[in-house]
Coordinates of C-alpha atoms in Angstrom, one line a residue:
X1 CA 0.0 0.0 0.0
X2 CA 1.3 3.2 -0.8
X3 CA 0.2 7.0 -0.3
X4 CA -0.6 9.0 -2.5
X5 CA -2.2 12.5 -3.5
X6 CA -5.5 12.7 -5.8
X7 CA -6.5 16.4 -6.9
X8 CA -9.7 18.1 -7.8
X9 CA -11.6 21.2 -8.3
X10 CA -15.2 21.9 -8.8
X11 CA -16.8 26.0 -9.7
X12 CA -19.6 27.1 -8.0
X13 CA -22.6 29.2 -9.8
X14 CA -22.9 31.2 -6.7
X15 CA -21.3 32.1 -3.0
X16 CA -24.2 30.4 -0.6
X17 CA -23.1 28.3 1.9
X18 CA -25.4 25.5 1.2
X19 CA -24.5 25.2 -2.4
X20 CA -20.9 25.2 -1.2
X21 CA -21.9 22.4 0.5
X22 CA -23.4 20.9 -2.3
X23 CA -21.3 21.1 -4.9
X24 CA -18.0 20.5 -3.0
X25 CA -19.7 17.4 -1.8
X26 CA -20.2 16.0 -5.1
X27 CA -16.5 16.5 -5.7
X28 CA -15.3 14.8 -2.8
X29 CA -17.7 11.7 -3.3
X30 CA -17.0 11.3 -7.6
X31 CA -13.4 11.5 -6.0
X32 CA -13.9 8.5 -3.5
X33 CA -15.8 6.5 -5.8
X34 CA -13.5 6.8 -9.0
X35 CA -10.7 6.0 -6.9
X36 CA -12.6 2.9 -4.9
X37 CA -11.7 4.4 -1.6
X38 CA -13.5 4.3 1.7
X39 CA -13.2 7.0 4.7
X40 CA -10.7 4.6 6.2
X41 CA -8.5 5.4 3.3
X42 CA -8.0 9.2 3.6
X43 CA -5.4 10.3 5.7
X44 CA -6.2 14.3 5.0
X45 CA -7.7 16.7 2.7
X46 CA -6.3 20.3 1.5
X47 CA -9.2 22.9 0.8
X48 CA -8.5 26.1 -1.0
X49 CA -11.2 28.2 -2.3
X50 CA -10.8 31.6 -4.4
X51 CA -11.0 34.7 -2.3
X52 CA -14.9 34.9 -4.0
X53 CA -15.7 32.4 -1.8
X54 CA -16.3 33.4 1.8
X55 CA -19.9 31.9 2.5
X56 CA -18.6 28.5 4.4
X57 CA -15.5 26.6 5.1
X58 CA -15.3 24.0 2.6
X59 CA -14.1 21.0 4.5
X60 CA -17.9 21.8 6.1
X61 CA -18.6 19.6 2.9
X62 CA -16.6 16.6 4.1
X63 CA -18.3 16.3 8.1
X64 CA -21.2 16.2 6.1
X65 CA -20.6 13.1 4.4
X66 CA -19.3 11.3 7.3
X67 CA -15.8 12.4 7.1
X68 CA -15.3 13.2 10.6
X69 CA -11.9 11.7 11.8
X70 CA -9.7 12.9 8.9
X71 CA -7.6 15.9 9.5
X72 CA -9.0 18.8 7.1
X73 CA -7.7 22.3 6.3
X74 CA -9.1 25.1 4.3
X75 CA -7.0 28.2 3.0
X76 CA -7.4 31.2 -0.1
X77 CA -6.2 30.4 -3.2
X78 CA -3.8 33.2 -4.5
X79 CA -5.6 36.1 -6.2
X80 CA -4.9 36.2 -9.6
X81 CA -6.2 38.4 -12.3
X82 CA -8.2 36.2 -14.8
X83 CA -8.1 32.8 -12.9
X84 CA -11.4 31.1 -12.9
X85 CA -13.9 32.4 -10.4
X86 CA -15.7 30.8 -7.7
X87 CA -13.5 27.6 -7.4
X88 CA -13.1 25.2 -4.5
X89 CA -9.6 22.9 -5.0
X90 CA -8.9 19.7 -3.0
X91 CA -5.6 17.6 -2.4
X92 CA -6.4 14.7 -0.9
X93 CA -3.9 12.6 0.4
X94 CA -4.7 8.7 0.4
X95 CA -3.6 4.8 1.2
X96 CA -4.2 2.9 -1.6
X97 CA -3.2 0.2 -3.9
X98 CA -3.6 2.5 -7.3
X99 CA -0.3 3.2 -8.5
X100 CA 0.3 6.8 -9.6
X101 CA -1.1 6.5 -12.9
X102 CA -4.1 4.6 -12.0
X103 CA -5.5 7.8 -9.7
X104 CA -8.3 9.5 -10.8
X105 CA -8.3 13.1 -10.6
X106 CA -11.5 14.9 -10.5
X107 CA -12.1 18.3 -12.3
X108 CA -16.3 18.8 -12.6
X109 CA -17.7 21.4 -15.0
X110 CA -15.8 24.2 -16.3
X111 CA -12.9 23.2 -14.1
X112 CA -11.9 20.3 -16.3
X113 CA -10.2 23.4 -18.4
X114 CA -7.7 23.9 -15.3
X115 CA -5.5 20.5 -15.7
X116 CA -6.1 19.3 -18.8
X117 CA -3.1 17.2 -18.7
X118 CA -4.3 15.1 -15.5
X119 CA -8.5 16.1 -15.6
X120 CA -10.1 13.1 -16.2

């Protein structure tokens, strides 16, 4: 078993806490399920969210599926003049079987235009 890291991003249509919620839980679960991981499997999960975003932590997402014994952090994404708006990233760090190029890395919507070289 090794560990690894799985990244993601997901855009929201609109700051409001409980489509925050809603949204960044989708990401989080298409992540566990494309990767065939379980709760047990995560050892911790990086948040950032563009300064746009101010209505909730993100990691609120995660408790709310269950994920309440895996350390989480949330912090602003830099500030940069034409990046994408509205975004919520995660970096979720893992024990699993997959070898590198077996993770799935999760970009939904409009965010798929961020990494096209690992978005899949």
């Amino acid at each position: 078993m090794a560990v690894r890291a799985v990244r993601g991003a997901v855009q929201l249509d609109r700051d409001e806490a409980g489509h925050m919620d809603q949204r960044v839980g989708e990401l989080l679960t298409a992540v566990l399920e494309r990767n065939e991981l379980v709760a047990d499997d995560l050892i911790s999960i990086w948040f950032t969210a563009t300064p746009d975003l101010h209505s909730d932590f993100p990691a609120a997402a995660a408790r709310g599926l269950g994920i309440v014994d895996v350390p989480l952090i949330c912090a602003q994404e830099l500030d940069i003049d034409g990046a994408m708006p509205r975004v919520v990233r995660i970096l979720v760090h893992v024990e699993t079987y997959l070898s590198r190029t077996e993770i799935s890395h999760v970009y939904l919507g409009a965010t798929a235009t961020l990494r096209k070289d690992i978005a899949q």
